[in-house]
mmCIF file of C-alpha atoms in Angstrom:
data_model
loop_
_atom_site.group_PDB
_atom_site.id
_atom_site.type_symbol
_atom_site.label_atom_id
_atom_site.label_comp_id
_atom_site.label_asym_id
_atom_site.label_seq_id
_atom_site.Cartn_x
_atom_site.Cartn_y
_atom_site.Cartn_z
ATOM 1 C CA UNK A 151 13.128 -18.827 16.469
ATOM 2 C CA UNK A 152 10.244 -20.732 17.718
ATOM 3 C CA UNK A 153 9.761 -23.926 16.068
ATOM 4 C CA UNK A 154 5.913 -23.835 15.926
ATOM 5 C CA UNK A 155 4.020 -25.000 13.441
ATOM 6 C CA UNK A 156 2.041 -22.177 12.945
ATOM 7 C CA UNK A 157 4.881 -19.912 12.382
ATOM 8 C CA UNK A 158 5.376 -17.765 9.162
ATOM 9 C CA UNK A 159 8.805 -16.191 8.701
ATOM 10 C CA UNK A 160 8.840 -13.142 6.751
ATOM 11 C CA UNK A 161 11.730 -11.246 5.142
ATOM 12 C CA UNK A 162 10.807 -8.202 3.273
ATOM 13 C CA UNK A 163 8.208 -8.903 0.980
ATOM 14 C CA UNK A 164 8.551 -12.791 0.734
ATOM 15 C CA UNK A 165 6.518 -14.946 3.456
ATOM 16 C CA UNK A 166 7.113 -18.553 4.133
ATOM 17 C CA UNK A 167 4.805 -20.952 5.680
ATOM 18 C CA UNK A 168 7.121 -24.555 6.526
ATOM 19 C CA UNK A 169 4.970 -27.677 6.876
ATOM 20 C CA UNK A 170 6.517 -30.722 8.244
ATOM 21 C CA UNK A 171 3.250 -33.032 7.742
ATOM 22 C CA UNK A 172 -0.916 -32.314 7.238
ATOM 23 C CA UNK A 173 -3.074 -35.154 7.228
ATOM 24 C CA UNK A 174 -6.003 -35.836 5.380
ATOM 25 C CA UNK A 175 -9.062 -33.737 6.230
ATOM 26 C CA UNK A 176 -7.186 -31.334 8.202
ATOM 27 C CA UNK A 177 -7.114 -27.758 8.964
ATOM 28 C CA UNK A 178 -4.556 -25.630 9.720
ATOM 29 C CA UNK A 179 -4.432 -21.607 10.744
ATOM 30 C CA UNK A 180 -1.047 -19.952 10.734
ATOM 31 C CA UNK A 181 0.001 -17.421 13.169
ATOM 32 C CA UNK A 182 -0.377 -13.801 12.179
ATOM 33 C CA UNK A 183 2.377 -12.425 10.057
ATOM 34 C CA UNK A 184 3.271 -8.681 9.255
ATOM 35 C CA UNK A 185 3.436 -7.437 5.908
ATOM 36 C CA UNK A 186 3.270 -3.586 4.909
ATOM 37 C CA UNK A 187 0.612 -2.230 7.166
ATOM 38 C CA UNK A 188 -1.341 -5.573 7.680
ATOM 39 C CA UNK A 189 -1.154 -8.516 9.795
ATOM 40 C CA UNK A 190 -1.856 -11.217 7.333
ATOM 41 C CA UNK A 191 -2.868 -14.944 7.875
ATOM 42 C CA UNK A 192 -2.480 -18.091 5.919
ATOM 43 C CA UNK A 193 -4.889 -20.973 6.032
ATOM 44 C CA UNK A 194 -4.504 -24.366 4.511
ATOM 45 C CA UNK A 195 -7.278 -27.276 4.378
ATOM 46 C CA UNK A 196 -6.821 -30.985 3.149
ATOM 47 C CA UNK A 197 -9.438 -32.657 1.640
ATOM 48 C CA UNK A 198 -9.567 -34.270 -1.664
ATOM 49 C CA UNK A 199 -7.034 -31.242 -2.758
ATOM 50 C CA UNK A 200 -5.059 -28.779 -0.746
ATOM 51 C CA UNK A 201 -6.401 -25.243 -0.362
ATOM 52 C CA UNK A 202 -3.956 -22.558 0.174
ATOM 53 C CA UNK A 203 -6.083 -19.037 2.103
ATOM 54 C CA UNK A 204 -4.721 -15.977 2.147
ATOM 55 C CA UNK A 205 -6.218 -12.820 3.864
ATOM 56 C CA UNK A 206 -5.454 -9.654 5.920
ATOM 57 C CA UNK A 207 -6.535 -9.924 9.700
ATOM 58 C CA UNK A 208 -9.718 -8.151 10.300
ATOM 59 C CA UNK A 209 -9.029 -4.503 11.926
ATOM 60 C CA UNK A 210 -9.546 -1.025 11.534
ATOM 61 C CA UNK A 211 -6.746 -0.993 9.287
ATOM 62 C CA UNK A 212 -7.788 -2.982 6.697
ATOM 63 C CA UNK A 213 -11.242 -1.380 7.144
ATOM 64 C CA UNK A 214 -9.982 2.045 6.274
ATOM 65 C CA UNK A 215 -7.195 0.980 3.901
ATOM 66 C CA UNK A 216 -7.282 -2.967 2.502
ATOM 67 C CA UNK A 217 -4.443 -3.693 0.805
ATOM 68 C CA UNK A 218 -4.038 -4.096 -3.037
ATOM 69 C CA UNK A 219 -2.143 -6.967 -3.801
ATOM 70 C CA UNK A 220 0.403 -7.686 -5.638
ATOM 71 C CA UNK A 221 1.651 -11.100 -5.418
ATOM 72 C CA UNK A 222 3.146 -14.756 -6.367
ATOM 73 C CA UNK A 223 2.208 -17.852 -4.741
ATOM 74 C CA UNK A 224 4.299 -21.207 -4.909
ATOM 75 C CA UNK A 225 3.851 -24.520 -2.841
ATOM 76 C CA UNK A 226 7.610 -25.999 -2.366
ATOM 77 C CA UNK A 227 7.737 -30.154 -1.779
ATOM 78 C CA UNK A 228 10.997 -31.400 -0.741
ATOM 79 C CA UNK A 229 11.914 -35.146 -0.922
ATOM 80 C CA UNK A 230 15.638 -36.670 -0.268
ATOM 81 C CA UNK A 231 16.287 -36.652 -3.728
ATOM 82 C CA UNK A 232 14.021 -33.920 -5.359
ATOM 83 C CA UNK A 233 12.445 -30.482 -5.106
ATOM 84 C CA UNK A 234 9.496 -29.299 -7.029
ATOM 85 C CA UNK A 235 7.539 -26.170 -7.324
ATOM 86 C CA UNK A 236 3.986 -25.272 -8.335
ATOM 87 C CA UNK A 237 3.551 -21.802 -9.036
ATOM 88 C CA UNK A 238 0.302 -20.059 -9.196
ATOM 89 C CA UNK A 239 0.209 -17.741 -12.247
ATOM 90 C CA UNK A 240 -0.053 -14.751 -10.158
ATOM 91 C CA UNK A 241 -2.511 -11.807 -8.649
ATOM 92 C CA UNK A 242 -2.095 -8.605 -10.066
ATOM 93 C CA UNK A 243 -3.579 -5.239 -8.006
ATOM 94 C CA UNK A 244 -6.444 -7.225 -6.220
ATOM 95 C CA UNK A 245 -7.899 -5.596 -3.294
ATOM 96 C CA UNK A 246 -8.339 -8.508 -0.428
ATOM 97 C CA UNK A 247 -10.608 -8.037 3.219
ATOM 98 C CA UNK A 248 -11.129 -10.487 5.792
ATOM 99 C CA UNK A 249 -14.049 -12.081 4.327
ATOM 100 C CA UNK A 250 -12.573 -11.496 0.253
ATOM 101 C CA UNK A 251 -9.862 -13.667 0.333
ATOM 102 C CA UNK A 252 -7.287 -15.385 -2.387
ATOM 103 C CA UNK A 253 -8.048 -19.053 -2.208
ATOM 104 C CA UNK A 254 -6.017 -21.699 -4.279
ATOM 105 C CA UNK A 255 -6.942 -25.312 -4.893
ATOM 106 C CA UNK A 256 -3.740 -27.862 -5.906
ATOM 107 C CA UNK A 257 -3.254 -31.609 -5.691
ATOM 108 C CA UNK A 258 -2.434 -32.659 -2.629
ATOM 109 C CA UNK A 259 1.496 -32.973 -1.120
ATOM 110 C CA UNK A 260 2.959 -35.706 0.465
ATOM 111 C CA UNK A 261 5.998 -34.955 2.740
ATOM 112 C CA UNK A 262 7.373 -31.568 3.896
ATOM 113 C CA UNK A 263 6.518 -28.406 1.845
ATOM 114 C CA UNK A 264 6.752 -24.561 1.974
ATOM 115 C CA UNK A 265 3.752 -21.902 1.287
ATOM 116 C CA UNK A 266 6.050 -19.139 -0.416
ATOM 117 C CA UNK A 267 4.162 -15.761 -0.749
ATOM 118 C CA UNK A 268 6.352 -13.496 -2.419
ATOM 119 C CA UNK A 269 4.665 -10.018 -2.333
ATOM 120 C CA UNK A 270 5.260 -7.849 -5.704
ATOM 121 C CA UNK A 271 3.284 -4.934 -4.631
ATOM 122 C CA UNK A 272 0.909 -3.674 -2.175
ATOM 123 C CA UNK A 273 -1.225 -0.669 -2.481
ATOM 124 C CA UNK A 274 -3.581 2.002 -0.692
ATOM 125 C CA UNK A 275 -6.113 4.102 -2.357
ATOM 126 C CA UNK A 276 -5.516 7.603 -0.480
ATOM 127 C CA UNK A 277 -7.803 8.986 1.723
ATOM 128 C CA UNK A 278 -8.724 11.875 -0.476
ATOM 129 C CA UNK A 279 -8.916 9.144 -3.401
ATOM 130 C CA UNK A 280 -7.463 8.739 -6.805
ATOM 131 C CA UNK A 281 -5.154 6.442 -8.122
ATOM 132 C CA UNK A 282 -4.134 3.200 -5.801
ATOM 133 C CA UNK A 283 -0.342 4.114 -4.603
ATOM 134 C CA UNK A 284 2.026 1.872 -3.723
ATOM 135 C CA UNK A 285 3.043 1.911 0.225
ATOM 136 C CA UNK A 286 6.788 0.894 -0.342
ATOM 137 C CA UNK A 287 7.342 3.867 -3.238
ATOM 138 C CA UNK A 288 9.303 6.743 -2.074
ATOM 139 C CA UNK A 289 9.409 5.966 1.749
ATOM 140 C CA UNK A 290 13.231 5.930 2.197
ATOM 141 C CA UNK A 291 14.134 9.085 0.185
ATOM 142 C CA UNK A 292 11.497 11.308 2.282
ATOM 143 C CA UNK A 293 12.495 9.891 5.313
ATOM 144 C CA UNK A 294 16.122 10.636 4.666
ATOM 145 C CA UNK A 295 16.385 13.944 2.874
ATOM 146 C CA UNK A 296 16.765 16.982 5.287
ATOM 147 C CA UNK A 297 16.290 19.505 2.423
ATOM 148 C CA UNK A 298 12.667 18.339 0.741
ATOM 149 C CA UNK A 299 10.670 21.519 1.730
ATOM 150 C CA UNK A 300 13.688 23.995 0.689
ATOM 151 C CA UNK A 301 12.019 24.726 -2.788
ATOM 152 C CA UNK A 302 14.056 27.517 -3.175
ATOM 153 C CA UNK A 303 17.457 25.908 -2.902
ATOM 154 C CA UNK A 304 15.807 23.116 -6.080
ATOM 155 C CA UNK A 305 15.527 26.135 -8.292
ATOM 156 C CA UNK A 306 18.797 26.825 -8.313
ATOM 157 C CA UNK A 307 19.409 23.602 -9.960
ATOM 158 C CA UNK A 308 16.655 23.119 -11.858
ATOM 159 C CA UNK A 309 16.995 26.978 -13.206
ATOM 160 C CA UNK A 310 20.687 27.048 -13.489
ATOM 161 C CA UNK A 311 20.852 30.375 -10.779
ATOM 162 C CA UNK A 312 23.923 31.753 -10.584
ATOM 163 C CA UNK A 313 26.007 28.134 -11.245
ATOM 164 C CA UNK A 314 29.432 27.982 -10.468
ATOM 165 C CA UNK A 315 30.839 24.865 -11.369
ATOM 166 C CA UNK A 316 30.011 22.253 -13.952
ATOM 167 C CA UNK A 317 28.993 18.354 -13.543
ATOM 168 C CA UNK A 318 30.347 16.351 -16.215
ATOM 169 C CA UNK A 319 28.654 13.280 -16.506
ATOM 170 C CA UNK A 320 29.283 10.101 -19.059
ATOM 171 C CA UNK A 321 26.450 11.604 -21.632
ATOM 172 C CA UNK A 322 25.801 15.170 -20.371
ATOM 173 C CA UNK A 323 26.371 18.111 -18.272
ATOM 174 C CA UNK A 324 24.335 19.807 -15.465
ATOM 175 C CA UNK A 325 25.570 23.152 -13.808
ATOM 176 C CA UNK A 326 25.708 23.169 -9.795
ATOM 177 C CA UNK A 327 27.031 25.594 -7.342
ATOM 178 C CA UNK A 328 30.232 24.663 -5.110
ATOM 179 C CA UNK A 329 28.840 25.810 -2.010
ATOM 180 C CA UNK A 330 25.896 23.127 -1.922
ATOM 181 C CA UNK A 331 27.857 20.621 -3.129
ATOM 182 C CA UNK A 332 30.482 21.438 -0.541
ATOM 183 C CA UNK A 333 28.290 21.186 2.397
ATOM 184 C CA UNK A 334 26.897 17.943 1.594
ATOM 185 C CA UNK A 335 29.702 16.099 0.329
ATOM 186 C CA UNK A 336 33.600 16.282 2.519
ATOM 187 C CA UNK A 337 35.066 15.131 -0.898
ATOM 188 C CA UNK A 338 34.035 18.252 -2.359
ATOM 189 C CA UNK A 339 34.596 20.741 0.127
ATOM 190 C CA UNK A 340 38.600 19.204 -0.143
ATOM 191 C CA UNK A 341 38.123 19.675 -4.035
ATOM 192 C CA UNK A 342 36.698 23.144 -3.701
ATOM 193 C CA UNK A 343 39.332 24.006 -0.888
ATOM 194 C CA UNK A 344 42.472 23.083 -2.421
ATOM 195 C CA UNK A 345 44.005 24.097 -5.408
ATOM 196 C CA UNK A 346 43.012 21.183 -7.561
ATOM 197 C CA UNK A 347 41.632 20.361 -11.291
ATOM 198 C CA UNK A 348 37.981 20.902 -10.321
ATOM 199 C CA UNK A 349 38.706 24.437 -8.608
ATOM 200 C CA UNK A 350 40.744 25.471 -11.494
ATOM 201 C CA UNK A 351 38.841 24.805 -14.349
ATOM 202 C CA UNK A 352 35.335 24.844 -12.472
ATOM 203 C CA UNK A 353 34.473 21.338 -13.451
ATOM 204 C CA UNK A 354 33.405 17.986 -11.869
ATOM 205 C CA UNK A 355 33.945 14.781 -14.256
ATOM 206 C CA UNK A 356 31.452 12.055 -12.960
ATOM 207 C CA UNK A 357 32.314 9.982 -16.060
ATOM 208 C CA UNK A 358 31.044 6.380 -14.098
ATOM 209 C CA UNK A 359 27.292 8.146 -13.824
ATOM 210 C CA UNK A 360 24.979 8.726 -16.697
ATOM 211 C CA UNK A 361 23.280 11.832 -17.119
ATOM 212 C CA UNK A 362 20.389 10.566 -15.474
ATOM 213 C CA UNK A 363 21.401 9.049 -12.658
ATOM 214 C CA UNK A 364 23.810 12.200 -11.925
ATOM 215 C CA UNK A 365 20.674 14.425 -12.638
ATOM 216 C CA UNK A 366 19.213 12.131 -9.304
ATOM 217 C CA UNK A 367 22.339 12.366 -7.648
ATOM 218 C CA UNK A 368 22.205 16.052 -7.761
ATOM 219 C CA UNK A 369 18.371 16.298 -7.188
ATOM 220 C CA UNK A 370 18.684 14.590 -3.780
ATOM 221 C CA UNK A 371 21.722 16.828 -2.900
ATOM 222 C CA UNK A 372 19.284 19.900 -3.410
ATOM 223 C CA UNK A 373 16.122 18.428 -2.023
ATOM 224 C CA UNK A 374 14.170 17.854 -5.143
ATOM 225 C CA UNK A 375 14.643 14.829 -5.651
ATOM 226 C CA UNK A 376 11.644 12.069 -7.161
ATOM 227 C CA UNK A 377 10.742 8.875 -5.753
ATOM 228 C CA UNK A 378 10.696 7.209 -9.227
ATOM 229 C CA UNK A 379 13.830 8.570 -10.190
ATOM 230 C CA UNK A 380 15.676 7.583 -6.941
ATOM 231 C CA UNK A 381 14.291 3.672 -7.113
ATOM 232 C CA UNK A 382 15.578 3.381 -10.251
ATOM 233 C CA UNK A 383 18.724 4.994 -9.624
ATOM 234 C CA UNK A 384 19.643 3.512 -6.295
ATOM 235 C CA UNK A 385 22.720 1.316 -7.200
ATOM 236 C CA UNK A 386 24.215 4.182 -9.241
ATOM 237 C CA UNK A 387 23.415 6.434 -6.120
ATOM 238 C CA UNK A 388 25.126 4.021 -3.650
ATOM 239 C CA UNK A 389 28.520 4.252 -5.709
ATOM 240 C CA UNK A 390 28.026 8.227 -5.931
ATOM 241 C CA UNK A 391 27.231 8.204 -1.902
ATOM 242 C CA UNK A 392 30.364 6.156 -1.055
ATOM 243 C CA UNK A 393 32.730 8.131 -3.275
ATOM 244 C CA UNK A 394 31.687 11.469 -1.889
ATOM 245 C CA UNK A 395 31.146 10.227 1.558
ATOM 246 C CA UNK A 396 27.656 11.068 1.868
ATOM 247 C CA UNK A 397 26.180 8.636 4.870
ATOM 248 C CA UNK A 398 22.787 10.058 4.740
ATOM 249 C CA UNK A 399 22.759 9.169 1.006
ATOM 250 C CA UNK A 400 24.482 5.752 1.395
ATOM 251 C CA UNK A 401 21.829 4.849 4.220
ATOM 252 C CA UNK A 402 19.000 5.693 2.258
ATOM 253 C CA UNK A 403 19.840 3.475 -0.643
ATOM 254 C CA UNK A 404 20.907 0.375 1.799
ATOM 255 C CA UNK A 405 17.378 0.615 3.323
ATOM 256 C CA UNK A 406 15.621 0.900 0.157
ATOM 257 C CA UNK A 407 17.704 -2.148 -1.194
ATOM 258 C CA UNK A 408 16.887 -4.248 1.819
ATOM 259 C CA UNK A 409 13.157 -3.910 1.343
ATOM 260 C CA UNK A 410 12.593 -5.416 -2.420
ATOM 261 C CA UNK A 411 15.307 -8.403 -2.404
ATOM 262 C CA UNK A 412 13.975 -10.953 -5.452
ATOM 263 C CA UNK A 413 15.372 -13.465 -7.374
ATOM 264 C CA UNK A 414 16.378 -11.152 -10.231
ATOM 265 C CA UNK A 415 18.360 -9.097 -8.046
ATOM 266 C CA UNK A 416 19.891 -10.407 -5.074
ATOM 267 C CA UNK A 417 22.986 -11.756 -6.486
ATOM 268 C CA UNK A 418 23.796 -8.367 -7.741
ATOM 269 C CA UNK A 419 23.067 -6.493 -4.149
ATOM 270 C CA UNK A 420 24.499 -9.440 -2.173
ATOM 271 C CA UNK A 421 28.051 -8.672 -4.092
ATOM 272 C CA UNK A 422 27.028 -4.414 -3.714
ATOM 273 C CA UNK A 423 26.444 -5.234 0.089
ATOM 274 C CA UNK A 424 29.762 -6.773 0.335
ATOM 275 C CA UNK A 425 31.714 -4.688 -1.827
ATOM 276 C CA UNK A 426 30.323 -1.086 0.363
ATOM 277 C CA UNK A 427 30.229 -3.145 3.427
ATOM 278 C CA UNK A 428 25.961 -2.790 3.757
ATOM 279 C CA UNK A 429 25.387 -5.781 6.714
ATOM 280 C CA UNK A 430 21.945 -5.245 6.435
ATOM 281 C CA UNK A 431 21.857 -5.905 2.556
ATOM 282 C CA UNK A 432 24.118 -8.624 3.324
ATOM 283 C CA UNK A 433 22.323 -10.558 5.692
ATOM 284 C CA UNK A 434 18.874 -10.052 3.711
ATOM 285 C CA UNK A 435 20.606 -11.648 0.536
ATOM 286 C CA UNK A 436 21.879 -14.565 1.961
ATOM 287 C CA UNK A 437 18.654 -14.910 4.027
ATOM 288 C CA UNK A 438 16.686 -15.007 1.095
ATOM 289 C CA UNK A 439 18.731 -17.350 -0.760
ATOM 290 C CA UNK A 440 19.648 -19.729 1.875
ATOM 291 C CA UNK A 441 17.077 -19.638 4.365
ATOM 292 C CA UNK A 442 14.043 -19.535 2.459
ATOM 293 C CA UNK A 443 15.250 -21.655 -0.358
ATOM 294 C CA UNK A 444 15.569 -18.872 -3.183
ATOM 295 C CA UNK A 445 19.182 -20.239 -4.449
ATOM 296 C CA UNK A 446 17.567 -23.560 -6.224
ATOM 297 C CA UNK A 447 15.341 -21.038 -8.307
ATOM 298 C CA UNK A 448 18.252 -19.717 -9.750
ATOM 299 C CA UNK A 449 21.051 -22.190 -10.011
ATOM 300 C CA UNK A 450 22.586 -20.938 -13.552
ATOM 301 C CA UNK A 451 22.813 -17.624 -12.228
ATOM 302 C CA UNK A 452 24.538 -18.957 -8.749
ATOM 303 C CA UNK A 453 27.244 -20.877 -11.037
ATOM 304 C CA UNK A 454 28.172 -17.707 -12.780
ATOM 305 C CA UNK A 455 28.164 -16.008 -9.393
ATOM 306 C CA UNK A 456 30.606 -18.738 -8.045
ATOM 307 C CA UNK A 457 32.894 -18.138 -11.026
ATOM 308 C CA UNK A 458 32.876 -14.201 -10.704
ATOM 309 C CA UNK A 459 32.427 -13.126 -7.339
ATOM 310 C CA UNK A 460 34.983 -12.154 -4.285
ATOM 311 C CA UNK A 461 36.585 -15.478 -3.112
ATOM 312 C CA UNK A 462 35.708 -13.972 0.690
ATOM 313 C CA UNK A 463 32.244 -13.302 -0.158
ATOM 314 C CA UNK A 464 31.651 -17.186 -1.757
ATOM 315 C CA UNK A 465 32.861 -18.329 1.327
ATOM 316 C CA UNK A 466 30.155 -16.728 3.485
ATOM 317 C CA UNK A 467 27.798 -17.922 1.264
ATOM 318 C CA UNK A 468 28.832 -21.481 1.758
ATOM 319 C CA UNK A 469 29.381 -20.748 5.802
ATOM 320 C CA UNK A 470 25.459 -19.324 5.695
ATOM 321 C CA UNK A 471 24.422 -22.973 3.395
ATOM 322 C CA UNK A 472 26.313 -25.347 5.920
ATOM 323 C CA UNK A 473 24.883 -23.594 9.157
ATOM 324 C CA UNK A 474 21.212 -24.206 7.043
ATOM 325 C CA UNK A 475 21.978 -27.686 6.682
ATOM 326 C CA UNK A 476 21.488 -27.897 10.992
ATOM 327 C CA UNK A 477 18.368 -25.956 10.635
ATOM 328 C CA UNK A 478 14.636 -27.049 9.164
ATOM 329 C CA UNK A 479 15.246 -29.778 6.444
#
């Protein structure tokens, strides 16, 4: 990584600009950084107050599809013994352009500080018009399912056409087809090929999944998945993908979970990444916690994590913290 004072560090949905010093009556513009479909800039201007500005780069993409952004901006100040933050109330669904930007005036900071921008959502208006749509919703499910266009196959599930196996979830049952399940999962194939209980009784018990999560699981298998359903049940789908050896679904969950890490879910996802050996997700969680300093915002949750998490994982976290001590601060 470059040590340029203009570099903005990014991880999915989060950008940070680290400022070592900023003299009075100074203007500074960051290097461009990528978030969503757009390149963005941050600028700082210090007079009697500190002015923070955020806007997308002037380009054909911005002109044709200006971002409708929801985000939270923080200014985090460091001293030898204290870390404090000023938090903007937040911006929701505001369209930004290179000449129609976000600006925030705050009292000036002394010493080193970070401009922290957490993008909650980025939307665009479809070319055909209508309501703005999130650029992040549903991407990974569409990318990974090879069955999307097979409407006749999905109808076999939704209309219960000639089902020959019953899936028992924790709070309901769904009819399915052995051949379809066996095609997608070697575990199901083994169940139905050998003289096991599932073959004898024509039932599969998935008692660790709710009916709704099981429906999402089968919808994925049959190519009838829905983006909102997938996003709601990603953790349950990850567990099922690992249990039934479905590498495509596991990778879809892995990529999707890596794209919206935040302070509310980072510790749970870190543990899931460790349990299911998801290197991209684990690296993203550790980077979010340590390099981007979010560990300081969740002290109570992190203390509970230290009491409950796997010892090997805790060791990895502290190794990351020690390595970061040699960095910026």
